[in-house]
CSV table of C-alpha atoms in Angstrom, one decimal:
chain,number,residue,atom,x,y,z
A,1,UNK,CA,2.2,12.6,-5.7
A,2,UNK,CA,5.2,15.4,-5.7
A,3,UNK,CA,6.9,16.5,-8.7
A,4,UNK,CA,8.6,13.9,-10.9
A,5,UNK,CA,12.4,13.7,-10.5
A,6,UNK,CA,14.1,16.3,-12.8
A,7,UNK,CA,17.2,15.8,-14.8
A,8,UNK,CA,20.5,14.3,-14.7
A,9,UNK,CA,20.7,13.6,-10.6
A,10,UNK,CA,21.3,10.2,-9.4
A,11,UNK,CA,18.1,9.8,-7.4
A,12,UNK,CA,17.1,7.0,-5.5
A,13,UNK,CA,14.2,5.7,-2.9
A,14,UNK,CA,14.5,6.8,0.7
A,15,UNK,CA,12.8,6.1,3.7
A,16,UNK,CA,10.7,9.2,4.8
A,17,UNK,CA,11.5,10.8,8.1
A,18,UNK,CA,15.3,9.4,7.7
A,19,UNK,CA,16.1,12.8,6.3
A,20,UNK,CA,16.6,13.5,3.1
A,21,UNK,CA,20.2,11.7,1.5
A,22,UNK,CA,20.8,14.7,-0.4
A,23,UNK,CA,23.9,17.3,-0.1
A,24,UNK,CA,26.8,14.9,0.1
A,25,UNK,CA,28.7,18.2,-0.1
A,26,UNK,CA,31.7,17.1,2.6
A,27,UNK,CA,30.5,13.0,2.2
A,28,UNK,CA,31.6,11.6,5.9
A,29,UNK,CA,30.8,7.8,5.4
A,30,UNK,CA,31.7,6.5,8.7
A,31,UNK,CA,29.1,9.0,10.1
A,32,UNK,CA,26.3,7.5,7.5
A,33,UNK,CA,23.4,6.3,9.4
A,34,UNK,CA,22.3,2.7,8.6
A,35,UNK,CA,18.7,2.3,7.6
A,36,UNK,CA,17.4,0.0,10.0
A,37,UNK,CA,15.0,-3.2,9.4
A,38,UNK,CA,11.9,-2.3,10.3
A,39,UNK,CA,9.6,-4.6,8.5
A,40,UNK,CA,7.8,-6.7,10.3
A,41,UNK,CA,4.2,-8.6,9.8
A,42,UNK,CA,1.6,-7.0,12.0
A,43,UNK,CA,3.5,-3.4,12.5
A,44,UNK,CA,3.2,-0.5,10.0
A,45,UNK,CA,5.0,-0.4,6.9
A,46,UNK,CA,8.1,1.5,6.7
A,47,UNK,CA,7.0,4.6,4.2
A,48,UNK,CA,9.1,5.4,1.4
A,49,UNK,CA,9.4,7.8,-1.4
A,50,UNK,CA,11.2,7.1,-4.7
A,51,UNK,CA,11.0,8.4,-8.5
A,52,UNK,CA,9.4,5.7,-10.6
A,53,UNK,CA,8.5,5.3,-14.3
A,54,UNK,CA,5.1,4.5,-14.8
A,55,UNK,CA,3.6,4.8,-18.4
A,56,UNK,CA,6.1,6.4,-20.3
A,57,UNK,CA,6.5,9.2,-17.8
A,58,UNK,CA,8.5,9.6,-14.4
A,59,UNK,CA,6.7,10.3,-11.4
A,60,UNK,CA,7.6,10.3,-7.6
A,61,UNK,CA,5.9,7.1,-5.5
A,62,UNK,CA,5.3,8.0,-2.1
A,63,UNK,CA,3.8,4.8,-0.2
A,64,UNK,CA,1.8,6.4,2.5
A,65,UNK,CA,-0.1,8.1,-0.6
A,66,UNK,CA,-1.8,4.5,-0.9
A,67,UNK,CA,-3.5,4.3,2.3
A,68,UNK,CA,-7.2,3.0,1.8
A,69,UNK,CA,-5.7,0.8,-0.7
A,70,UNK,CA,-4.5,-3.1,-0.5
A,71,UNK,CA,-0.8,-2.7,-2.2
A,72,UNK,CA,1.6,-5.3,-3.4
A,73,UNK,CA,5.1,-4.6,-2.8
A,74,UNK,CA,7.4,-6.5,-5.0
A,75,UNK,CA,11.2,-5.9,-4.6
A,76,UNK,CA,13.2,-8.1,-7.7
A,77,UNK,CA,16.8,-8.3,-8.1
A,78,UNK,CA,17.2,-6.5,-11.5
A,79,UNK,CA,15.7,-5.5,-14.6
A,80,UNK,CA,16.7,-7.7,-17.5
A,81,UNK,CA,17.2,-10.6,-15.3
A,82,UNK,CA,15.6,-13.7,-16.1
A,83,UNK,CA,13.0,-14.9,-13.5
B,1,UNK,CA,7.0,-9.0,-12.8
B,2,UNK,CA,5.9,-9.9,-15.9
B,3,UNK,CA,3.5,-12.5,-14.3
B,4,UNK,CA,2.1,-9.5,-11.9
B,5,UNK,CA,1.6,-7.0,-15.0
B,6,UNK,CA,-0.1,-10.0,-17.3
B,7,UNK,CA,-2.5,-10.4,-13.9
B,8,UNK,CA,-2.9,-6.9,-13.2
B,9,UNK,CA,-6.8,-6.8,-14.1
B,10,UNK,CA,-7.5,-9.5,-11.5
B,11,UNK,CA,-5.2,-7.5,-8.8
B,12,UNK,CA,-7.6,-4.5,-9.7
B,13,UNK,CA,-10.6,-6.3,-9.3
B,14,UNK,CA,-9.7,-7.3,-5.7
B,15,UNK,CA,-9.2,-3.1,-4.9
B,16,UNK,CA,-4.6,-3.8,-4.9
B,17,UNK,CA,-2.5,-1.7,-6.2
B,18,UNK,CA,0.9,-2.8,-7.4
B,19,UNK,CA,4.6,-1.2,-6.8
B,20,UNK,CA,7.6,-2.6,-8.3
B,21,UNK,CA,11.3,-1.8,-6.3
B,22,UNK,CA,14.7,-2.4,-7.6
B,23,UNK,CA,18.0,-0.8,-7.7
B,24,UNK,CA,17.4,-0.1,-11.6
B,25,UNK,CA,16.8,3.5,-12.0
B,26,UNK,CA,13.7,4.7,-13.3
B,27,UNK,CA,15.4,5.6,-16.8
B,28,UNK,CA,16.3,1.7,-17.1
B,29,UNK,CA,13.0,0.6,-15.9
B,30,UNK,CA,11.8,2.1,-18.5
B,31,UNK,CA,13.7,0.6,-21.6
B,32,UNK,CA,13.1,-2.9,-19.6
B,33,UNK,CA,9.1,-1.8,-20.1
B,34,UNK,CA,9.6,-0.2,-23.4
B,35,UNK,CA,12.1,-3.3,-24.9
B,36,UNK,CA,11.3,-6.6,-23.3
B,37,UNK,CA,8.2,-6.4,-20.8
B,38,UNK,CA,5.8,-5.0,-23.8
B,39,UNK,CA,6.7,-7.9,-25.7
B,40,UNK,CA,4.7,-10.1,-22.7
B,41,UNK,CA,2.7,-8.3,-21.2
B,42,UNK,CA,0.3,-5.9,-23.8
B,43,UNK,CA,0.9,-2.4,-23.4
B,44,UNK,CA,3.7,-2.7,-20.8
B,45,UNK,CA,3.8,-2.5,-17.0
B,46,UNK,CA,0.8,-0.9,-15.8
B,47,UNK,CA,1.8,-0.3,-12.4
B,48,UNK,CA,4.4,2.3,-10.9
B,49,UNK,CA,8.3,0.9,-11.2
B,50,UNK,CA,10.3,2.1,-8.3
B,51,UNK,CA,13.5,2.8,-8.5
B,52,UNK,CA,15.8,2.5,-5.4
B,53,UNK,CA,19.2,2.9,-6.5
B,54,UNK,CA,21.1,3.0,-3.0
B,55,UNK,CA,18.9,0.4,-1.8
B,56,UNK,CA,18.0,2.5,0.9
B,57,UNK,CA,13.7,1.1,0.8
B,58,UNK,CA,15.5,-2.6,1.0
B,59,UNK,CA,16.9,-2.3,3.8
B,60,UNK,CA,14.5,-0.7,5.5
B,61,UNK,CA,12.6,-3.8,4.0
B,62,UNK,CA,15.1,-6.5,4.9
B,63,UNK,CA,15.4,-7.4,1.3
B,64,UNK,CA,18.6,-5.8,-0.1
B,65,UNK,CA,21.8,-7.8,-0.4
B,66,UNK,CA,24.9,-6.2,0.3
B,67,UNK,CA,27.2,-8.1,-1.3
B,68,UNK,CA,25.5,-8.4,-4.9
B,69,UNK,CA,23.8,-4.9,-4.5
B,70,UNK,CA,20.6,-5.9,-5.0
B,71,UNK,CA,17.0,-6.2,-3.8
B,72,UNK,CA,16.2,-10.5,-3.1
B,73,UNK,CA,12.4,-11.2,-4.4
B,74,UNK,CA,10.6,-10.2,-1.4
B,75,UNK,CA,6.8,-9.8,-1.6
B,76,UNK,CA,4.6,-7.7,1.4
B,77,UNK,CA,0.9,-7.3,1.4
B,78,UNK,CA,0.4,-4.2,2.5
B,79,UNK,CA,-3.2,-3.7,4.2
B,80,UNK,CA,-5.3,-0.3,4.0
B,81,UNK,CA,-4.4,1.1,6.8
B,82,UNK,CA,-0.2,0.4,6.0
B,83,UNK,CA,0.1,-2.5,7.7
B,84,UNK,CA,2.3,-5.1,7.0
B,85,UNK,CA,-0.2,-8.6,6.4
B,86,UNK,CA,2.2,-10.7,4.6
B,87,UNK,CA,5.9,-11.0,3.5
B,88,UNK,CA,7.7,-13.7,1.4
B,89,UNK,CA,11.3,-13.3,1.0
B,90,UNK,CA,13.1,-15.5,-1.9
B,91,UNK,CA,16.6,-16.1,-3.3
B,92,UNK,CA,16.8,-14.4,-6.7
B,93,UNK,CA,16.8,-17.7,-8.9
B,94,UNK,CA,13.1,-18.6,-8.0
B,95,UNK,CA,10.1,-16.8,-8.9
B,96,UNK,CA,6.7,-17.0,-6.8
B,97,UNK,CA,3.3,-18.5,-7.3
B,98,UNK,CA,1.0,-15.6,-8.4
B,99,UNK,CA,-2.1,-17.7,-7.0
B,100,UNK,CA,-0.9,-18.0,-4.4
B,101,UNK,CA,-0.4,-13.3,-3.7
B,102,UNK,CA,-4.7,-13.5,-4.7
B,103,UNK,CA,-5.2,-16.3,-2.4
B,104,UNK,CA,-3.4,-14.1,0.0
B,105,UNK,CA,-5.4,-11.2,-0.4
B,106,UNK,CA,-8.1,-12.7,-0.5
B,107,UNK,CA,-8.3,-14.4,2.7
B,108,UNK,CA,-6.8,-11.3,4.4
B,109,UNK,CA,-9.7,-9.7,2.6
B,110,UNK,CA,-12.2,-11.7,4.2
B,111,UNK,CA,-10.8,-11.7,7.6
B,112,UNK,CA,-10.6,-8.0,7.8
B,113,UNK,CA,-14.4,-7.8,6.5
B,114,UNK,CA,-15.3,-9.8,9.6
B,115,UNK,CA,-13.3,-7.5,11.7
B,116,UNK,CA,-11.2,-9.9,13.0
B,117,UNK,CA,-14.1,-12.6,13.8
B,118,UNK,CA,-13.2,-14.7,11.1
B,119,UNK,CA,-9.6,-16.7,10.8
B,120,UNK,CA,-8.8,-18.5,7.4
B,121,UNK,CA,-7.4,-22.3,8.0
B,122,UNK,CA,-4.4,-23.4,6.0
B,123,UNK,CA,-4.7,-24.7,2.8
B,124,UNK,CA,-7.9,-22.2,2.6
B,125,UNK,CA,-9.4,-21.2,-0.5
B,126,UNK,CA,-12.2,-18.7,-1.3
B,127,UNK,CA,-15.5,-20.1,-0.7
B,128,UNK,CA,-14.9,-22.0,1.8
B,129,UNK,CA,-15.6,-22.3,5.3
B,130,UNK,CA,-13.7,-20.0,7.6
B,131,UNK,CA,-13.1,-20.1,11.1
B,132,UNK,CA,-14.7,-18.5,14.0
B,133,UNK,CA,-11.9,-18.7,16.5
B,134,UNK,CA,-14.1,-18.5,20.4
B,135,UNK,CA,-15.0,-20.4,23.1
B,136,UNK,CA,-16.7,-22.4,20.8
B,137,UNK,CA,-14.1,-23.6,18.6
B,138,UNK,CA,-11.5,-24.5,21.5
B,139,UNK,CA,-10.5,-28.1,20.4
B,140,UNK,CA,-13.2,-28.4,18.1
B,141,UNK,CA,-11.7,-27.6,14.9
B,142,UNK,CA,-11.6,-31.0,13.5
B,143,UNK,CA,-14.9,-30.8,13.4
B,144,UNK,CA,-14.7,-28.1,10.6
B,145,UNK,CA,-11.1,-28.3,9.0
B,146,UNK,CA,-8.6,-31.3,8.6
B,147,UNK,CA,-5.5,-31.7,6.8
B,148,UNK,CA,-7.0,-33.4,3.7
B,149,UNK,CA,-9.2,-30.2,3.1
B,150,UNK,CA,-5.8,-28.7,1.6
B,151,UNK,CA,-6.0,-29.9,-2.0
């Protein structure tokens, strides 16, 4: 697990080996490169890291830090929400 | 989620470890967990919450919406060497089955035990007979499975 995120910064998931999404110094949307589907049954799944909270602390959540291990994924479209 | 965390102990028992995704970010997951979810679930989420604000581990999932900015309910079983078993992708008003993620495992469990040898039929449950696809089985499967078997 890295370091858990630190202060105010708007940090989200990313893919890894997509480069990190930080620096926006000069932001240049129309040169943004789309993440590409790559989920598929049968093929590896696409790693990820991302802060999480996880028993009253942050941490970082780096998938390929589960290998050896069975994991459920479960994306949901919001906290709060009602299903 | 709620119905994940309050099964969390049978997850465990079958060696699965559980990650949440949403665009909330980790500071909101956590008044959901401290404010709502601990009211359902005792002691609160035990399993990571991860927070994917730009959506960025959607798409790379196929789950996140870009016109309502979120992530749909999709569910992957993820096998130990980080592949992709099994994905179930749902519009946000309908939840999913839990039984139906542990039946899941547990047949892809048992088919990965056998190496491969062993296919589970549909309607499969644990303890029953599997399927030993091979020469052998070539248009005999009605001898060993048929529709009514899937209660």
């Amino acid at each position: 697990m890295a370091d858990e995120p630190k202060g105010c910064a708007r940090v989200t998931g990313s893919v890894v080996g997509e480069g990190p999404p930080s620096a926006p110094v000069s932001p240049a949307p129309e040169t943004r490169k789309e993440t590409a589907v790559t989920a598929r049954v049968g093929q590896k799944a696409p790693d990820f890291q991302a802060p999480a909270y996880f028993k009253g602390g942050f941490t970082n959540v780096k998938l390929s830090d589960y290998l050896g291990k069975w994991i459920l994924l479960c994306f949901y479209p919001g906290d709060f929400t009602f299903v | 989620m709620s119905a994940v965390a309050d099964n969390y102990a049978k997850l465990q028992e079958l060696g699965v470890e559980v990650l949440s995704v949403s665009v909330d970010s980790h500071f909101v997951h956590k008044m959901w967990n401290d404010n709502e979810l601990t009211k359902m679930v005792e002691g609160g989420v035990p399993f990571h919450m991860v927070s994917d604000q730009a959506g960025n581990i959607g798409k790379a999932y196929g789950v996140y919406d870009d016109n309502m900015g979120i992530e749909l309910r999709g569910r992957f079983i993820i096998d130990p060497d980080g592949v992709i078993q099994a994905m179930e992708v749902l519009t946000p008003p309908v939840g999913r089955m839990f039984a139906e993620t542990v039946r899941q495992f547990r047949a892809f469990q048992v088919v990965r035990a056998s190496k491969g040898a062993e296919a589970t039929p549909a309607g499969w449950q644990p303890g029953q007979p599997t399927l030993k696809p091979g020469p052998d089985l070539v248009g005999n499967v009605w001898k060993v499975w048929n529709p009514k078997m899937e209660k």
